[in-house]
Amino acid sequence: MPDLDVDGVPNEFDNCPTTYNPDQGDSDGDGLGDACDPDFGMEITPRFRHLCMNANTATVRPNGKLVMIQYFDTRRKLLDDVVRDGLTVTIDSTGMRSSETLVFSASNCATSGRPVRPKVRCTGTQGEKVVLQQQFPDVTSYQLTVKAKRRTTAPPLQNAPFALMFQIGAEDVPQSVAPSGCKFIGVLAADCYGPAPSRQRR
């Protein structure tokens, strides 16, 4: 029987008849093998790293702060998605009075244009800053860094899970943060950490 890609699977039964894939992997079960499926690997897998929040204690000039580091694994071109559609980050918790939302419109985002470790920088309407950078040598991994000052986040920040939501392009990417990885300083601050990323991810 003909076997065009010489992978040991006849064309009639090969889910990628013109692409070598002897394992015939089909992660999404759509009949197209992972080796030739344009949708394979396009999902965005989040990996939480760090969230530090300080509640506002001022009555005139807000002094709340927010720092976040998050990783994403995907074959999608996330930098292009952000430059085209912008980025929205939402932080919610039953231990907060209200959720925090940071909106970075596409008009306030620009790419560095670097060939290695390219990045996109965005600025929010209240001076918030975000950097999304492609990692190296694993170009399917991205690091997101968010920094925001003068937040009006009201206390208390209580011991409870955090629910993060990243709207990247048309896709919502949820991430949960367990309180076991957080240190709560009274009701005014929370400092949470996830696993440290490996130096080389494949």
Coordinates of C-alpha atoms in Angstrom, one line a residue:
M1 CA 0.0 0.0 0.0
P2 CA 1.3 3.5 -0.8
D3 CA 3.0 5.4 2.0
L4 CA 3.9 8.8 0.6
D5 CA 5.7 10.2 3.7
V6 CA 7.5 6.9 4.5
D7 CA 6.4 6.8 8.1
G8 CA 5.2 3.2 8.1
V9 CA 1.5 4.1 8.0
P10 CA -0.2 3.7 4.6
N11 CA -1.7 6.8 3.1
E12 CA -5.3 5.4 3.5
F13 CA -4.8 5.3 7.3
D14 CA -2.3 8.1 7.8
N15 CA -3.7 11.2 9.6
C16 CA -0.9 13.2 8.0
P17 CA -0.3 11.4 4.7
T18 CA 2.3 13.9 3.4
T19 CA 4.0 14.6 6.8
Y20 CA 6.2 12.1 8.6
N21 CA 4.5 11.1 11.9
P22 CA 4.9 7.5 12.8
D23 CA 3.2 8.0 16.2
Q24 CA 0.0 9.3 14.5
G25 CA -0.6 11.7 17.5
D26 CA -3.9 13.5 17.3
S27 CA -4.3 15.5 20.6
D28 CA -7.6 17.2 19.7
G29 CA -9.2 14.2 18.0
D30 CA -10.1 16.0 14.9
G31 CA -8.7 13.4 12.5
L32 CA -5.7 15.6 11.6
G33 CA -2.4 14.5 13.2
D34 CA -0.6 16.9 15.4
A35 CA 2.3 17.1 12.9
C36 CA 0.1 18.7 10.3
D37 CA -2.8 20.2 12.2
P38 CA -2.7 24.0 12.1
D39 CA -4.6 24.1 15.4
F40 CA -2.2 22.0 17.4
G41 CA -0.4 23.9 20.0
M42 CA -2.3 27.1 19.4
E43 CA -4.0 27.0 22.8
I44 CA -2.4 29.2 25.5
T45 CA -1.1 27.5 28.6
P46 CA -0.5 29.8 31.6
R47 CA 2.2 29.4 34.2
F48 CA 1.9 31.6 37.3
R49 CA 5.1 33.0 38.7
H50 CA 4.5 36.1 41.0
L51 CA 1.8 38.5 42.2
C52 CA 2.4 41.2 44.7
M53 CA -0.4 43.6 45.7
N54 CA -0.4 46.4 48.2
A55 CA -3.8 47.9 49.1
N56 CA -4.4 51.7 49.0
T57 CA -4.1 53.4 52.4
A58 CA -4.2 57.0 51.3
T59 CA -7.2 59.3 51.2
V60 CA -6.1 61.7 48.6
R61 CA -3.3 60.3 46.3
P62 CA -3.8 56.5 45.9
N63 CA -0.7 54.5 46.9
G64 CA -1.8 50.9 46.0
K65 CA 0.7 48.9 44.0
L66 CA 0.7 45.8 41.8
V67 CA 3.5 43.7 40.3
M68 CA 2.9 40.5 38.4
I69 CA 5.0 38.0 36.4
Q70 CA 3.2 35.4 34.4
Y71 CA 4.4 32.9 31.7
F72 CA 2.5 31.6 28.7
D73 CA 3.3 28.6 26.5
T74 CA 1.9 28.5 23.0
R75 CA 2.7 28.3 19.3
R76 CA 0.6 31.3 18.7
K77 CA 2.3 34.6 17.9
L78 CA 1.2 36.3 21.1
L79 CA 3.2 39.5 20.4
D80 CA 1.2 40.0 17.2
D81 CA -2.1 39.3 19.0
V82 CA -1.3 42.0 21.6
V83 CA -0.2 44.6 19.0
R84 CA -3.4 44.0 17.0
D85 CA -6.0 43.6 19.8
G86 CA -4.4 44.8 23.1
L87 CA -4.4 43.1 26.4
T88 CA -6.7 43.0 29.5
V89 CA -5.7 41.7 32.9
T90 CA -8.2 41.1 35.7
I91 CA -7.5 40.1 39.3
D92 CA -10.3 38.9 41.5
S93 CA -10.7 37.1 44.8
T94 CA -13.3 36.5 47.5
G95 CA -10.8 38.2 49.8
M96 CA -11.0 41.5 47.9
R97 CA -13.7 44.1 48.0
S98 CA -13.7 44.4 44.2
S99 CA -11.8 43.1 41.3
E100 CA -8.8 44.9 39.7
T101 CA -8.8 45.4 35.9
L102 CA -6.0 46.7 33.8
V103 CA -6.7 47.6 30.2
F104 CA -4.0 48.0 27.6
S105 CA -5.4 49.1 24.3
A106 CA -3.7 48.1 21.0
S107 CA -3.1 51.8 20.3
N108 CA -0.9 52.0 23.4
C109 CA 1.2 48.9 22.5
A110 CA 4.3 48.8 20.4
T111 CA 6.8 46.1 19.5
S112 CA 10.6 46.3 19.9
G113 CA 11.3 44.8 16.5
R114 CA 14.2 42.8 17.9
P115 CA 14.9 39.5 16.1
V116 CA 15.9 37.7 19.3
R117 CA 13.7 37.9 22.4
P118 CA 11.3 40.4 20.8
K119 CA 8.9 42.2 23.1
V120 CA 5.8 44.3 23.2
R121 CA 5.4 47.2 25.6
C122 CA 2.0 48.7 26.5
T123 CA 0.9 51.6 28.7
G124 CA -2.4 51.8 30.5
T125 CA -4.7 54.8 30.9
Q126 CA -3.4 55.4 34.5
G127 CA 0.3 54.8 33.8
E128 CA 0.3 51.0 34.2
K129 CA 3.0 49.3 32.2
V130 CA 3.2 45.8 30.8
V131 CA 5.9 44.0 28.8
L132 CA 5.3 40.7 27.0
Q133 CA 8.6 39.1 25.8
Q134 CA 9.2 36.0 23.8
Q135 CA 11.8 33.7 25.5
F136 CA 14.9 32.2 24.1
P137 CA 15.8 29.6 23.1
D138 CA 12.2 28.3 23.6
V139 CA 10.3 30.7 21.3
T140 CA 7.0 29.1 22.3
S141 CA 7.3 30.6 25.8
Y142 CA 6.4 34.2 26.7
Q143 CA 7.0 36.2 29.9
L144 CA 4.4 38.9 30.9
T145 CA 5.4 41.5 33.4
V146 CA 2.9 44.0 34.8
K147 CA 3.6 47.0 37.0
A148 CA 1.1 49.5 38.3
K149 CA 1.2 52.2 40.9
R150 CA -1.3 54.6 42.4
R151 CA -4.0 51.8 42.5
T152 CA -7.1 52.4 44.5
T153 CA -7.3 48.8 45.6
A154 CA -9.3 48.9 48.9
P155 CA -8.3 46.8 51.9
P156 CA -8.7 44.2 53.1
L157 CA -6.6 41.7 51.1
Q158 CA -7.6 38.5 52.8
N159 CA -6.4 34.9 52.7
A160 CA -8.3 33.5 49.7
P161 CA -7.5 32.2 46.2
F162 CA -6.9 34.7 43.5
A163 CA -8.5 34.3 40.1
L164 CA -6.5 35.9 37.2
M165 CA -7.9 36.4 33.7
F166 CA -5.8 37.4 30.7
Q167 CA -7.7 38.5 27.6
I168 CA -5.2 38.1 24.8
G169 CA -6.8 38.8 21.4
A170 CA -10.1 37.0 21.3
E171 CA -9.1 34.4 23.9
D172 CA -9.6 34.5 27.7
V173 CA -6.8 32.7 29.6
P174 CA -7.7 31.9 33.2
Q175 CA -5.1 31.3 36.0
S176 CA -5.8 30.4 39.6
V177 CA -3.4 31.3 42.5
A178 CA -3.8 29.2 45.7
P179 CA -3.4 31.1 49.0
S180 CA -0.9 28.4 50.2
G181 CA 1.6 30.1 47.9
C182 CA 0.9 33.6 49.3
K183 CA 2.2 35.5 52.3
F184 CA -0.5 38.0 53.6
I185 CA 0.8 40.9 55.6
G186 CA -2.1 41.9 57.7
V187 CA -4.9 42.9 55.4
L188 CA -2.8 45.4 53.4
A189 CA -0.6 43.2 51.2
A190 CA -0.3 39.9 49.5
D191 CA 2.8 38.4 48.0
C192 CA 2.3 35.2 46.0
Y193 CA 4.8 32.9 44.2
G194 CA 4.4 30.0 41.8
P195 CA 7.1 27.5 40.6
A196 CA 10.2 29.0 39.2
P197 CA 10.5 28.5 35.4
S198 CA 13.1 26.1 34.1
R199 CA 15.9 27.8 32.1
Q200 CA 15.0 25.8 28.9
R201 CA 11.5 24.6 28.2
R202 CA 10.7 22.4 25.2

